[in-house]
Coordinates of N, CA and C in Angstrom, one line a residue:
Chain H
X1282 N 16.0 25.1 56.1 CA 17.5 24.5 55.5 C 16.3 23.3 55.6
X1283 N 15.4 23.5 54.3 CA 14.4 21.7 54.0 C 15.2 21.4 53.3
X1284 N 15.6 21.9 52.0 CA 16.0 20.9 51.2 C 15.7 20.3 50.2
X1285 N 15.1 19.1 50.3 CA 14.4 18.2 49.3 C 12.9 17.3 50.1
X1286 N 11.7 17.8 50.5 CA 10.7 17.6 51.0 C 10.0 16.8 50.3
X1287 N 9.8 15.2 50.9 CA 9.2 14.4 49.9 C 8.0 14.1 50.9
X1288 N 6.3 14.1 50.7 CA 5.2 13.8 51.0 C 4.6 12.9 50.1
X1289 N 3.5 11.8 50.7 CA 4.0 11.6 52.5 C 4.6 11.1 52.5
X1290 N 5.4 10.8 53.4 CA 5.7 10.2 54.1 C 5.6 8.3 54.2
X1291 N 4.6 8.2 54.3 CA 4.2 6.5 53.5 C 2.0 6.8 53.4
X1292 N 2.5 5.6 52.9 CA 0.6 5.3 52.0 C 0.8 4.2 52.2
X1293 N -0.4 3.8 52.2 CA -1.0 2.0 51.4 C -2.7 2.4 51.1
X1294 N -2.3 1.9 49.6 CA -3.5 2.3 48.3 C -3.6 0.6 48.0
X1295 N -5.1 0.8 47.9 CA -5.2 -0.8 46.8 C -5.5 -0.3 45.5
X1296 N -4.7 -2.6 45.1 CA -5.0 -2.2 43.4 C -6.5 -1.4 42.4
X1297 N -5.5 -0.7 41.8 CA -6.2 0.0 40.7 C -6.1 1.8 41.6
X1298 N -6.0 2.2 42.7 CA -5.8 3.6 42.9 C -5.0 4.2 42.1
X1299 N -5.2 5.0 42.3 CA -4.1 6.6 41.7 C -3.5 7.5 42.7
X1300 N -2.7 8.1 42.7 CA -2.2 8.7 43.1 C -0.5 9.7 43.3
X1301 N -0.9 10.9 44.0 CA 0.4 11.3 43.5 C 1.6 11.4 44.6
X1302 N 2.2 11.4 44.5 CA 3.5 11.5 45.5 C 4.5 13.1 45.4
X1303 N 4.4 13.8 46.2 CA 4.7 15.3 45.3 C 6.1 15.6 46.4
X1304 N 6.9 16.2 45.4 CA 8.9 16.3 45.3 C 8.8 17.4 45.6
X1305 N 9.6 18.5 46.2 CA 9.8 19.9 46.6 C 11.1 20.0 46.8
X1306 N 11.9 21.5 46.2 CA 13.3 21.6 46.4 C 13.6 23.1 46.6
X1307 N 14.2 23.6 47.2 CA 14.4 24.8 47.8 C 16.4 25.1 47.6
X1308 N 16.7 24.2 46.4 CA 18.3 25.0 46.1 C 18.2 25.1 44.8
X1309 N 16.8 25.4 44.5 CA 17.1 26.2 42.4 C 17.8 25.2 42.0
X1310 N 17.5 23.6 41.9 CA 18.7 23.1 40.7 C 17.6 22.3 40.2
X1311 N 18.5 22.5 39.0 CA 17.3 22.4 37.7 C 17.1 20.6 37.6
X1312 N 18.3 19.6 37.6 CA 18.1 18.3 37.6 C 17.6 18.5 39.1
X1313 N 16.1 17.4 38.3 CA 15.0 16.2 39.9 C 15.1 15.1 39.4
X1314 N 14.7 14.3 39.9 CA 14.8 12.4 39.4 C 13.9 12.3 40.4
X1315 N 13.7 10.6 40.4 CA 13.0 9.7 41.2 C 13.4 8.8 40.7
X1316 N 13.6 8.2 41.9 CA 13.9 6.5 42.3 C 13.0 5.6 42.8
X1317 N 13.0 4.5 42.6 CA 12.3 3.4 43.9 C 13.8 2.6 44.0
X1318 N 13.5 2.2 45.1 CA 14.4 1.1 46.0 C 14.3 -0.1 46.6
X1319 N 13.9 -1.0 45.9 CA 13.9 -2.1 47.2 C 15.3 -3.1 47.6
X1320 N 14.3 -4.2 47.9 CA 15.3 -4.7 48.2 C 16.5 -5.4 47.5
X1321 N 17.9 -5.1 47.7 CA 18.7 -6.2 46.6 C 18.5 -5.8 45.4
X1322 N 18.4 -5.0 45.3 CA 17.8 -3.6 43.0 C 18.9 -2.8 44.1
X1323 N 19.3 -1.7 45.2 CA 19.5 -0.9 45.0 C 18.5 0.3 44.7
X1324 N 18.8 1.4 43.8 CA 17.9 2.1 44.0 C 18.1 2.1 41.8
X1325 N 16.8 2.2 41.2 CA 16.3 2.2 40.1 C 15.9 4.1 39.3
X1326 N 15.9 4.7 39.0 CA 16.2 5.0 38.0 C 14.6 5.7 37.2
X1327 N 13.2 6.6 37.9 CA 12.3 6.0 37.0 C 12.2 7.6 36.6
X1328 N 12.2 8.7 36.1 CA 12.2 9.3 35.6 C 13.3 11.0 36.3
X1329 N 13.5 10.9 35.2 CA 14.0 12.6 35.6 C 13.5 13.8 34.5
X1330 N 14.1 15.3 34.8 CA 14.0 16.3 35.1 C 15.2 17.6 35.1
X1331 N 15.6 17.9 33.6 CA 16.4 19.1 33.5 C 16.1 20.0 33.4
X1332 N 14.9 20.3 33.8 CA 14.3 21.3 33.8 C 12.7 21.9 33.6
X1333 N 12.3 22.9 34.3 CA 10.6 23.5 33.5 C 10.5 22.6 32.9
X1334 N 9.9 22.2 32.3 CA 9.3 20.9 31.1 C 9.5 20.5 29.9
X1335 N 10.6 20.0 30.7 CA 11.2 19.2 30.2 C 12.0 18.1 31.4
X1336 N 11.1 16.4 30.8 CA 11.1 15.3 31.6 C 11.7 14.9 30.6
X1337 N 12.2 13.4 30.9 CA 13.0 12.4 30.4 C 12.6 10.9 31.2
X1338 N 12.5 9.5 30.3 CA 12.4 8.3 31.3 C 13.8 7.9 31.7
X1339 N 13.6 6.6 32.7 CA 14.9 6.7 33.3 C 14.9 4.9 33.0
X1340 N 15.5 3.9 33.9 CA 15.0 2.6 34.0 C 13.7 1.9 34.1
X1341 N 12.7 2.0 35.0 CA 11.7 1.5 35.1 C 10.7 2.7 35.0
X1342 N 10.3 2.7 34.4 CA 9.3 4.3 33.7 C 8.0 3.7 33.3
X1343 N 7.2 2.5 33.4 CA 6.7 2.4 32.8 C 5.7 2.0 34.2
X1344 N 4.0 2.4 34.3 CA 3.4 3.1 35.0 C 3.4 4.4 36.4
X1345 N 4.1 5.0 35.9 CA 4.4 6.2 36.5 C 4.8 7.1 35.4
X1346 N 4.1 8.4 35.8 CA 4.2 9.9 35.4 C 4.8 11.1 35.7
X1347 N 5.4 12.1 35.3 CA 6.0 13.4 35.8 C 6.1 14.3 35.6
X1348 N 5.8 16.1 36.0 CA 5.3 17.0 34.8 C 6.5 17.5 35.5
X1349 N 7.3 18.4 34.8 CA 7.7 20.0 35.2 C 7.2 20.6 35.4
X1350 N 6.1 21.7 36.0 CA 6.0 22.9 35.7 C 6.9 23.9 36.4
X1351 N 7.3 23.6 37.4 CA 8.2 25.2 38.3 C 9.8 23.9 38.2
X1352 N 10.2 25.0 38.7 CA 11.3 25.0 38.8 C 12.1 23.1 40.6
X1353 N 11.2 24.1 41.3 CA 10.3 23.6 42.9 C 9.9 22.6 42.8
X1354 N 9.0 21.7 42.2 CA 8.5 20.8 42.3 C 8.7 19.3 41.4
X1355 N 7.9 18.3 41.6 CA 8.7 17.2 40.4 C 7.7 15.8 41.2
X1356 N 6.1 16.1 41.2 CA 5.0 14.3 41.1 C 5.4 14.3 40.5
X1357 N 5.3 12.8 41.5 CA 5.4 11.4 40.7 C 3.8 10.7 41.2
X1358 N 2.9 10.8 39.5 CA 1.8 10.0 39.8 C 1.5 8.7 39.2
X1359 N 1.3 8.0 39.8 CA 0.6 6.8 39.7 C -0.9 6.6 39.2
X1360 N -0.8 6.2 38.2 CA -2.4 6.3 37.6 C -3.3 5.4 38.2
X1361 N -2.5 3.9 38.2 CA -3.5 3.0 39.0 C -2.7 2.0 39.2
X1362 N -2.7 2.1 40.2 CA -1.4 1.6 41.2 C -1.6 -0.4 41.0
X1363 N -0.1 -0.8 41.4 CA -0.4 -2.2 41.0 C 0.6 -3.0 42.6
X1364 N 0.6 -3.8 43.1 CA 1.3 -4.5 44.5 C 2.8 -4.6 43.5
X1365 N 3.2 -4.2 42.6 CA 4.6 -4.7 42.0 C 4.5 -3.2 42.1
X1366 N 4.4 -2.0 42.6 CA 4.8 -0.6 42.1 C 5.0 -0.4 44.1
X1367 N 4.7 -1.6 44.8 CA 5.0 -1.7 46.5 C 6.9 -1.3 46.9
X1368 N 6.6 -0.4 47.4 CA 8.4 0.5 47.6 C 8.3 1.3 48.3
X1369 N 9.5 1.6 48.3 CA 10.0 3.3 48.8 C 10.8 4.1 48.2
X1370 N 10.1 5.3 47.7 CA 10.6 5.9 46.7 C 11.6 7.7 46.9
X1371 N 12.0 7.8 46.8 CA 12.9 8.9 46.8 C 12.8 9.7 45.5
X1372 N 12.9 11.1 45.8 CA 13.5 12.1 45.2 C 14.5 12.5 45.0
X1373 N 15.0 13.2 44.3 CA 16.6 13.8 44.3 C 16.6 15.1 43.2
X1374 N 17.8 15.6 44.1 CA 17.9 16.9 42.6 C 19.5 17.2 42.8
X1375 N 19.8 17.6 42.1 CA 20.8 18.5 41.8 C 21.0 19.6 41.1
X1376 N 22.0 20.2 41.1 CA 22.6 21.4 40.0 C 23.9 20.7 38.7
X1377 N 23.2 21.4 38.0 CA 23.9 21.4 36.4 C 24.6 22.2 37.0
X1378 N 26.0 21.7 35.6 CA 27.6 22.5 35.9 C 27.2 23.3 34.6
X1379 N 28.1 24.6 34.7 CA 28.2 25.2 33.5 C 28.2 24.7 32.1
X1380 N 27.4 24.5 31.4 CA 27.3 24.3 30.1 C 25.9 23.1 29.8
X1381 N 25.8 22.6 32.0 CA 24.2 21.7 30.7 C 24.6 20.4 31.9
X1382 N 26.0 20.2 31.9 CA 26.2 18.6 32.4 C 25.6 18.3 33.3
X1383 N 25.9 17.1 33.6 CA 24.9 17.0 34.8 C 26.1 16.4 35.9
X1384 N 26.4 16.9 37.6 CA 27.3 16.4 38.4 C 27.3 15.5 39.3
X1385 N 25.7 14.9 39.2 CA 25.6 13.7 39.4 C 25.7 14.1 40.9
X1386 N 26.4 14.8 41.4 CA 26.1 15.5 42.7 C 25.1 14.9 43.0
X1387 N 23.8 13.9 43.8 CA 22.1 14.4 44.4 C 22.5 15.0 45.5
X1388 N 21.0 15.2 46.3 CA 20.7 15.5 47.1 C 19.4 15.3 47.3
X1389 N 19.3 14.0 47.8 CA 17.8 13.0 48.5 C 17.6 13.3 49.5
X1390 N 15.3 13.1 49.6 CA 14.1 13.5 50.4 C 14.5 12.2 51.2
X1391 N 13.7 11.7 52.2 CA 13.8 11.1 53.3 C 13.0 10.0 52.5
X1392 N 12.4 10.1 51.7 CA 12.0 8.9 50.7 C 10.3 9.1 51.1
X1393 N 9.7 7.9 50.3 CA 8.6 7.9 50.6 C 7.6 6.4 50.2
X1394 N 7.0 5.5 51.8 CA 7.2 4.2 51.9 C 5.4 3.8 51.0
X1395 N 5.6 3.2 50.0 CA 4.2 3.1 49.3 C 4.0 1.7 49.5
X1396 N 2.8 1.1 49.7 CA 1.9 -0.3 50.2 C 1.0 -0.1 48.6
X1397 N 0.9 -1.2 48.6 CA -0.4 -1.7 47.1 C -0.5 -2.7 47.8
X1398 N -1.9 -2.6 47.8 CA -2.6 -3.8 48.6 C -3.5 -4.9 47.4
Chain I
X102 N 25.8 -3.6 29.2 CA 24.9 -2.1 29.2 C 25.3 -1.2 30.7
X103 N 25.1 0.2 30.8 CA 26.0 0.4 32.3 C 25.4 -0.6 33.7
X104 N 26.7 -0.6 34.1 CA 25.6 -1.3 35.8 C 27.0 -1.5 36.8
X105 N 26.6 -1.1 38.0 CA 27.2 -0.9 39.0 C 27.5 -2.4 39.6
X106 N 28.3 -3.0 39.8 CA 28.7 -4.6 41.3 C 28.9 -4.2 42.4
X107 N 28.5 -4.6 42.8 CA 28.7 -4.8 44.2 C 29.1 -5.3 45.3
X108 N 30.0 -5.3 46.9 CA 30.5 -6.7 46.9 C 29.2 -6.9 47.4
X109 N 28.6 -8.1 48.2 CA 27.4 -8.5 48.7 C 27.3 -8.5 50.3
X110 N 26.4 -8.1 51.1 CA 26.7 -7.7 52.7 C 25.2 -8.7 53.1
X111 N 25.3 -8.6 54.6 CA 26.1 -7.1 54.7 C 27.5 -8.0 55.5
X112 N 28.4 -7.0 55.4 CA 29.7 -6.8 56.1 C 29.6 -6.1 57.9
X113 N 30.6 -7.4 58.8 CA 30.7 -7.6 59.9 C 31.4 -6.9 60.7
X114 N 32.1 -5.6 61.1 CA 33.1 -6.3 61.6 C 33.0 -5.0 62.8
X115 N 34.7 -5.4 64.1 CA 34.7 -4.4 64.9 C 35.2 -2.9 65.3
X116 N 34.9 -2.4 66.0 CA 35.1 -1.1 66.3 C 36.5 -0.5 66.0
X117 N 37.2 -0.2 64.8 CA 38.9 -0.1 65.2 C 39.2 -0.8 63.6
X118 N 38.6 -1.7 63.0 CA 38.5 -2.0 62.1 C 38.9 -1.9 60.5
X119 N 39.5 -2.4 59.7 CA 39.7 -1.9 58.4 C 38.0 -2.7 57.8
X120 N 38.3 -1.3 56.3 CA 37.0 -1.0 55.8 C 37.5 -1.2 54.6
X121 N 37.0 -2.1 53.9 CA 37.1 -2.2 51.9 C 35.8 -2.7 51.5
X122 N 35.1 -2.4 50.8 CA 33.6 -2.7 50.0 C 34.2 -2.6 48.5
X123 N 33.7 -3.4 48.2 CA 35.1 -4.0 46.7 C 33.3 -3.4 45.6
X124 N 33.9 -2.3 44.2 CA 32.8 -1.6 44.3 C 33.6 -1.8 42.4
X125 N 33.0 -2.0 41.3 CA 33.4 -2.5 40.3 C 32.2 -2.1 39.0
X126 N 32.6 -1.4 38.1 CA 31.8 -0.9 36.8 C 32.0 -1.2 36.0
X127 N 30.7 -1.1 35.1 CA 30.8 -1.1 33.7 C 29.8 0.3 33.0
X128 N 30.3 0.9 31.8 CA 29.9 2.4 31.7 C 30.9 2.5 30.0
X129 N 29.4 3.6 29.2 CA 30.9 4.4 28.5 C 31.1 5.5 28.6
X130 N 31.8 5.6 28.2 CA 32.7 7.0 28.2 C 33.7 6.8 29.1
X131 N 33.6 8.2 30.3 CA 34.4 8.4 31.5 C 33.6 8.5 32.5
X132 N 32.4 8.2 33.0 CA 31.7 8.4 34.0 C 32.4 8.9 35.5
X133 N 31.8 10.0 36.6 CA 32.4 10.2 37.3 C 31.2 9.4 38.7
X134 N 32.3 9.4 39.2 CA 31.8 8.5 39.9 C 31.5 8.2 41.6
X135 N 30.9 7.6 41.8 CA 30.5 8.7 43.2 C 29.9 7.3 44.9
X136 N 29.9 7.6 46.3 CA 30.3 6.5 47.1 C 28.8 7.3 47.8
X137 N 27.2 6.9 48.1 CA 26.7 7.6 49.0 C 26.1 6.3 50.7
X138 N 25.8 7.3 51.4 CA 25.0 6.4 52.9 C 23.9 6.7 52.8
X139 N 23.0 5.4 53.4 CA 22.5 5.9 54.1 C 21.6 5.4 55.1
X140 N 21.6 6.3 56.2 CA 21.7 5.3 57.8 C 19.7 5.2 57.4
X141 N 20.1 4.3 58.8 CA 18.4 4.1 58.8 C 17.4 4.6 58.8
X142 N 16.2 4.8 58.3 CA 14.8 6.0 58.0 C 15.1 7.1 57.2
X143 N 16.3 7.6 56.8 CA 16.3 8.0 56.0 C 17.4 8.3 54.7
X144 N 17.1 9.8 53.6 CA 17.8 9.5 52.4 C 19.3 9.0 52.6
X145 N 19.3 9.0 50.7 CA 21.3 8.9 50.8 C 21.6 10.4 50.7
X146 N 22.8 10.3 51.3 CA 23.5 11.2 51.6 C 25.3 10.9 50.1
X147 N 25.7 11.9 50.1 CA 26.6 12.0 48.7 C 27.9 11.8 50.0
X148 N 29.0 10.8 50.0 CA 29.8 10.5 51.1 C 31.1 10.9 50.6
X149 N 30.9 10.9 48.8 CA 33.0 11.0 48.7 C 32.6 11.1 46.8
X150 N 33.5 11.6 46.1 CA 33.0 11.5 44.4 C 34.3 11.6 44.0
X151 N 34.4 10.4 42.5 CA 35.9 11.4 42.2 C 36.0 11.6 40.3
X152 N 35.6 12.2 40.0 CA 35.3 12.7 38.2 C 36.4 12.0 37.3
X153 N 37.6 11.7 37.4 CA 38.4 10.8 36.4 C 39.8 9.9 37.0
X154 N 40.3 10.1 36.4 CA 40.8 8.6 36.4 C 42.4 9.3 37.2
X155 N 42.6 7.8 38.0 CA 42.9 8.5 39.2 C 42.7 9.2 40.5
X156 N 42.1 9.8 40.6 CA 41.6 10.6 41.3 C 41.1 10.3 42.9
X157 N 41.2 10.8 43.6 CA 40.8 9.5 44.7 C 39.7 10.6 45.6
X158 N 38.2 10.0 45.7 CA 37.5 10.6 46.7 C 37.3 10.4 48.3
X159 N 37.1 11.8 48.6 CA 37.6 11.3 50.4 C 37.2 12.2 51.4
X160 N 36.2 11.5 52.3 CA 35.7 12.1 53.6 C 35.5 11.4 54.7
X161 N 35.3 12.0 55.7 CA 35.4 11.8 57.1 C 36.0 10.5 57.1
X162 N 37.6 10.5 56.7 CA 38.3 9.4 57.0 C 37.4 8.4 55.9
X163 N 37.1 8.4 55.2 CA 36.7 7.3 53.8 C 37.2 7.7 52.9
X164 N 37.9 6.6 52.0 CA 38.6 7.2 50.6 C 38.4 5.9 49.7
X165 N 38.3 6.3 48.5 CA 38.2 6.0 47.2 C 38.6 6.5 46.2
X166 N 39.4 5.4 45.1 CA 40.0 5.9 44.2 C 39.6 5.5 42.7
X167 N 39.6 5.8 42.1 CA 38.9 6.3 40.0 C 40.3 5.3 39.9
X168 N 39.5 4.2 39.6 CA 40.5 2.8 39.1 C 40.0 2.4 37.3
X169 N 40.8 3.4 36.0 CA 39.8 3.3 35.2 C 40.5 1.9 34.7
X170 N 41.8 1.1 34.6 CA 42.2 0.3 34.2 C 41.6 -1.4 34.9
X171 N 40.8 -0.9 36.2 CA 40.8 -2.4 36.6 C 38.5 -1.9 36.4
X172 N 38.2 -0.5 36.2 CA 37.3 -0.1 36.1 C 36.2 -0.3 37.6
X173 N 37.3 0.4 38.7 CA 37.0 -0.1 40.0 C 36.4 0.9 41.3
X174 N 36.4 0.9 42.3 CA 35.9 2.5 42.7 C 35.1 1.8 44.2
X175 N 37.1 1.1 45.0 CA 36.6 0.6 46.2 C 36.6 1.9 47.3
X176 N 35.9 0.9 48.5 CA 35.5 1.9 49.4 C 36.3 1.5 50.3
X177 N 37.5 2.5 51.2 CA 37.9 2.2 52.3 C 38.0 2.8 53.5
X178 N 38.3 2.2 54.6 CA 38.4 3.2 55.6 C 39.2 2.2 56.7
X179 N 40.2 3.4 57.1 CA 41.0 2.2 58.3 C 40.8 2.0 59.0
X180 N 39.5 3.1 60.4 CA 39.2 2.5 61.8 C 37.4 2.7 61.6
X181 N 37.1 1.8 61.5 CA 35.4 2.3 60.9 C 34.7 2.5 63.0
X182 N 34.3 3.4 63.0 CA 33.4 3.5 64.1 C 31.6 2.6 64.5
X183 N 31.1 2.4 65.2 CA 30.2 2.2 65.1 C 29.0 3.1 64.9
X184 N 29.5 4.2 64.3 CA 28.5 5.2 63.5 C 28.7 5.2 62.3
X185 N 29.7 4.5 61.8 CA 29.5 4.2 60.3 C 29.1 3.0 60.2
X186 N 27.6 2.3 61.2 CA 27.0 1.2 60.9 C 25.7 1.7 59.9
X187 N 25.8 1.3 58.6 CA 24.5 2.1 57.6 C 24.6 1.3 56.4
X188 N 24.0 1.6 55.5 CA 24.2 0.7 53.9 C 24.8 2.0 52.8
X189 N 25.7 1.2 52.7 CA 26.7 1.7 51.2 C 26.6 1.8 50.2
X190 N 26.6 2.7 49.1 CA 25.7 2.6 47.5 C 26.9 3.3 46.3
X191 N 27.7 2.3 45.7 CA 28.2 2.8 44.7 C 27.8 3.4 44.0
X192 N 28.2 4.7 43.0 CA 27.3 4.6 41.8 C 27.7 5.0 40.7
X193 N 27.5 5.4 39.6 CA 28.3 5.8 38.6 C 27.1 7.0 37.7
X194 N 27.2 8.2 37.3 CA 27.0 8.8 36.3 C 27.2 8.7 35.3
X195 N 26.8 9.3 34.1 CA 27.6 9.0 32.5 C 25.8 10.3 32.0
X196 N 26.0 11.0 31.5 CA 24.9 12.4 30.7 C 24.2 11.9 32.2
X197 N 22.6 12.3 32.2 CA 21.8 12.8 33.2 C 21.2 11.7 34.3
X198 N 22.0 9.7 33.8 CA 21.4 8.9 34.4 C 22.5 8.3 36.0
X199 N 22.1 8.1 36.5 CA 23.2 7.9 38.0 C 23.0 6.4 37.6
X200 N 24.1 5.5 38.0 CA 23.3 3.7 38.1 C 24.4 3.9 39.3
X201 N 22.9 3.3 39.9 CA 22.8 2.2 41.5 C 23.7 1.3 41.3
X202 N 24.7 1.0 42.7 CA 24.6 -0.4 42.5 C 23.6 -1.4 43.5
X203 N 23.7 -2.2 44.2 CA 22.7 -2.9 45.2 C 22.6 -2.4 46.7
X204 N 23.8 -2.1 46.7 CA 23.6 -1.4 48.5 C 24.8 -2.0 49.2
X205 N 25.5 -1.6 50.1 CA 26.3 -3.0 51.3 C 26.0 -2.4 52.2
X206 N 25.5 -3.1 52.9 CA 25.1 -3.0 54.5 C 26.2 -3.3 55.6
X207 N 26.8 -2.5 56.5 CA 27.9 -2.4 57.0 C 27.1 -2.9 58.6
X208 N 27.8 -3.4 59.7 CA 27.7 -3.3 60.8 C 29.0 -3.7 61.3
X209 N 28.2 -2.5 62.8 CA 29.8 -2.1 63.0 C 29.9 -2.4 65.0
X210 N 30.2 -3.4 65.1 CA 30.0 -3.5 66.3 C 31.0 -3.5 67.7
X211 N 31.1 -2.5 68.7 CA 31.6 -2.1 70.0 C 32.1 -3.1 70.2

């Protein structure tokens, strides 16, 4: 019963380095998304996808890239890390209702804590 | 723009006390409303939801009613337990974007 799996759980980067946060779900959910959680700011949407080959920007997309080649996987790429990207990152997925509407019932991974020095 | 505003925490209560966490929202149209809970070191879990005006969501003794006239979705529980200590997030979903509040930390003392 894996649900949403994120790796790595912890990562330390130096400014300018690149890395990919991995996210996989085994629930056959069409919708997947990435959030960052910062103290006092709740969760902010970075990017989302409604199916393989379809992605779109959220509230705070700058500095992040995503792709969706399969239903199961939705990696988040930081091409040149900055200290402002120090945060806890959450991947979340959900099913779409008939007709393609978003149900909003998100299933979250356990998070990836990223520190950029 | 779309937003969610929650009461600031932390909220500290004794066991068996009554809990209210206020949540108001701004949105276009008629979004679905949610409460999520986050226990230490974990991701968020859906606690309850309401999809239209006057709906009441409930789960594990928690309740919240979708009030369109006051754009509110306050979380209540009649008798909290130590195990309810967590961070609670109010959110709304319109289209494919979910907007979260800043979260309210609850501490329950035995």
